[in-house]
Each structure stands twice: as C-alpha cells, then as structure tokens.
Amino acid sequence: MTQPSTPVVLLGLERSVYTRIARLVLEEKGIPYSLQEVEIFGPSGVPEEHRQRHPFGRIPVLHAGDFALYETAAIAKFLDEAFPGPSLQPSGAAARARMNQIIGVLDSYAYRPLVWGVFVQRVSVPLSGGTPNEAEIARTMIAAATCLSALAHLAEAGPFMVSPNLSLADLHAYPILRCFSLAPEGRALLAKHPPLQAWFNAMRARTSVQRTESKYEARQ
Ligand SMILES: N[C@@H](CCC(=O)N[C@@H](CS)C(=O)NCC(=O)O)C(=O)O
C-alpha cells in the first residue's frame, strides 16, 4: 500500500473531463493531492515538457512520488488499489467485469460524441465567439442516443451503476454525462432515461462532484 504521505500530483486541467474523473477518485478516496494545470489546448499546442510525460499529448498524468502514470482508467485503478480509503471496485468477477465494460463503453463510444460532438459544439464554441456546427451536433446526437441506451441497459436500477456501492464506473461516467447535460439536447436525451437521470441527480449531490465543478457548470 502506498504511504498516505506520498506526494500526489495530477497534471491536467480543471475543465477537462478526464482530469475530473481522476480527481473524483482522489476525492472519494480522501487522497491529498495537488492539481498542476497543463494547458494543452493553447495556440502553441501541447507543451514539449508534457509530451515527455505523455507521448500522445493528453491529460491527465499522475505523479505519485516517483511513479508516473497516464491513461485515466489505469490511474483510477492504481489510486484505488495503492491507497487506503473506501474500495471503489466490486470484489465479484461479474460485477468487476461490468464496471470495466461500462468504463470501456465510455472511453470508446461515449466520450467523443457526447463531449466533443455535442458539448464542445453547443457550449464551448459559442463561449469563444464561434458558431456551433449543427450538422456535427445532429450527427453525433445519433451516436449519443446509442450510448445512453447502452449505459441505461448496462447500469443497474440504482443507486449506483454497479450496485450496491459507488465504483469507478460511476466516477468515469459522471463527468462525461455532466458535460453532455450542459447542452439542451443532451439534457433532454438524459431525461428520456429516468433511472439514468435519477443516478445522475444523486451523483450530482456528492461532495466530490461539487468540489470538482468546472467553470462551465458555474454558469448554469
Ligand atoms: N485515453 C486518455 C484520454 C484522455 C483525454 O482524451 N483527455 C482529453 C482532455 S479531457 C485530452 O487530453 N484531449 C486532448 C486531445 O484530444 O487532443 C485517458 O484515458 O486518459
């Protein structure tokens, strides 16, 4: 078990979905950490020193003492297994597989359409003075509908996606769905899945979620 005194630094951005997933795990585990902002979306692109940490130029990257790690699902599992605090992974093989399946669906099929296709176009682009690409939104809403149906099908009735306890699946899903819900069409689609909506509302009330709110949410 990693010593609770190990310095933990998360390199990312407060407004980044994947950074938030890792922060939710840190918050739920009660691991003290600092967030070091790395601006990868600036006009000069990914800073060279960040490419040394992450060859694909993404965020977040975790430093725990002298151990460095990228890929959020790996970071989340490492934090859960290496540090004390409540366990965020079910012990049964089937429940653990379901949790990993939901995380895989989120990474492979949900993040791009829900966040880049809908949220970025509908919310971020206008905030920077641009015009949303309506064709892109319409196209990705079709993929988003498939994702929400799949998640609604895979998730249990509640209170958590893999009940009875909070797991890494919930913490991976919330930041992606939260961005999506900031777009009116995202909100409307979520409301068509009442159990998923109820899960979302319950997640929204958690202290970890409130402590990691982004500037986009403050506007709502
Ligand atoms: N597979 C990566 C994905 C991380 C990711 O895509 N992060 C976003 C920010 S939320 C990013 O770095 N985007 C930059 C880009 O798409 O070029 C992980 O699990 O950590």
PDB file of C-alpha atoms and ligand atoms in Angstrom, residues 15-19 40-41 46 54 56-60 70-75 107 111-112 115-116 172, ligand 1:
ATOM      1  CA  ARG A  15     -12.094  21.975 -17.055  1.00  0.00           C
ATOM      2  CA  SER A  16     -11.014  18.629 -18.525  1.00  0.00           C
ATOM      3  CA  VAL A  17     -13.372  15.658 -18.331  1.00  0.00           C
ATOM      4  CA  TYR A  18     -10.647  13.052 -17.877  1.00  0.00           C
ATOM      5  CA  THR A  19      -8.806  15.147 -15.299  1.00  0.00           C
ATOM      6  CA  ILE A  40      -2.688  21.602 -23.893  1.00  0.00           C
ATOM      7  CA  PHE A  41      -5.381  23.460 -25.826  1.00  0.00           C
ATOM      8  CA  VAL A  46       0.836  20.613 -26.243  1.00  0.00           C
ATOM      9  CA  HIS A  54       2.535  11.737 -22.292  1.00  0.00           C
ATOM     10  CA  PHE A  56       0.002  11.252 -27.064  1.00  0.00           C
ATOM     11  CA  GLY A  57      -0.239  14.737 -25.570  1.00  0.00           C
ATOM     12  CA  ARG A  58      -3.351  14.042 -23.499  1.00  0.00           C
ATOM     13  CA  ILE A  59      -4.299  14.809 -19.924  1.00  0.00           C
ATOM     14  CA  PRO A  60      -4.254  13.793 -17.127  1.00  0.00           C
ATOM     15  CA  TYR A  70      -1.044   8.128 -17.854  1.00  0.00           C
ATOM     16  CA  GLU A  71      -4.400   6.700 -19.083  1.00  0.00           C
ATOM     17  CA  THR A  72      -7.240   7.580 -16.755  1.00  0.00           C
ATOM     18  CA  ALA A  73      -8.676   4.084 -16.268  1.00  0.00           C
ATOM     19  CA  ALA A  74      -5.208   2.888 -15.191  1.00  0.00           C
ATOM     20  CA  ILE A  75      -4.778   5.914 -12.932  1.00  0.00           C
ATOM     21  CA  ASP A 107     -13.929   5.635 -23.382  1.00  0.00           C
ATOM     22  CA  TYR A 111     -16.594  10.485 -24.829  1.00  0.00           C
ATOM     23  CA  ARG A 112     -16.095  11.712 -28.414  1.00  0.00           C
ATOM     24  CA  VAL A 115     -18.207  15.754 -25.196  1.00  0.00           C
ATOM     25  CA  TRP A 116     -16.598  16.833 -28.489  1.00  0.00           C
ATOM     26  CA  HIS A 172     -15.880   7.631 -15.040  1.00  0.00           C
TER      27      HIS A 172
HETATM   28  N1  LIG B   1      -7.243   7.801 -23.184  1.00  0.00           N
HETATM   29  C1  LIG B   1      -6.986   9.006 -22.440  1.00  0.00           C
HETATM   30  C2  LIG B   1      -7.913  10.114 -22.902  1.00  0.00           C
HETATM   31  C3  LIG B   1      -7.630  11.413 -22.206  1.00  0.00           C
HETATM   32  C4  LIG B   1      -8.190  12.577 -22.994  1.00  0.00           C
HETATM   33  O1  LIG B   1      -8.611  12.446 -24.161  1.00  0.00           O
HETATM   34  N2  LIG B   1      -8.144  13.744 -22.373  1.00  0.00           N
HETATM   35  C5  LIG B   1      -8.568  14.935 -23.081  1.00  0.00           C
HETATM   36  C6  LIG B   1      -8.952  16.040 -22.134  1.00  0.00           C
HETATM   37  S1  LIG B   1     -10.418  15.663 -21.256  1.00  0.00           S
HETATM   38  C7  LIG B   1      -7.413  15.426 -23.916  1.00  0.00           C
HETATM   39  O2  LIG B   1      -6.291  15.345 -23.483  1.00  0.00           O
HETATM   40  N3  LIG B   1      -7.703  15.899 -25.122  1.00  0.00           N
HETATM   41  C8  LIG B   1      -6.737  16.409 -26.000  1.00  0.00           C
HETATM   42  C9  LIG B   1      -6.945  15.959 -27.419  1.00  0.00           C
HETATM   43  O3  LIG B   1      -7.984  15.331 -27.676  1.00  0.00           O
HETATM   44  O4  LIG B   1      -6.077  16.244 -28.217  1.00  0.00           O
HETATM   45  C10 LIG B   1      -7.151   8.744 -20.944  1.00  0.00           C
HETATM   46  O5  LIG B   1      -7.889   7.821 -20.603  1.00  0.00           O
HETATM   47  O6  LIG B   1      -6.532   9.430 -20.138  1.00  0.00           O
END
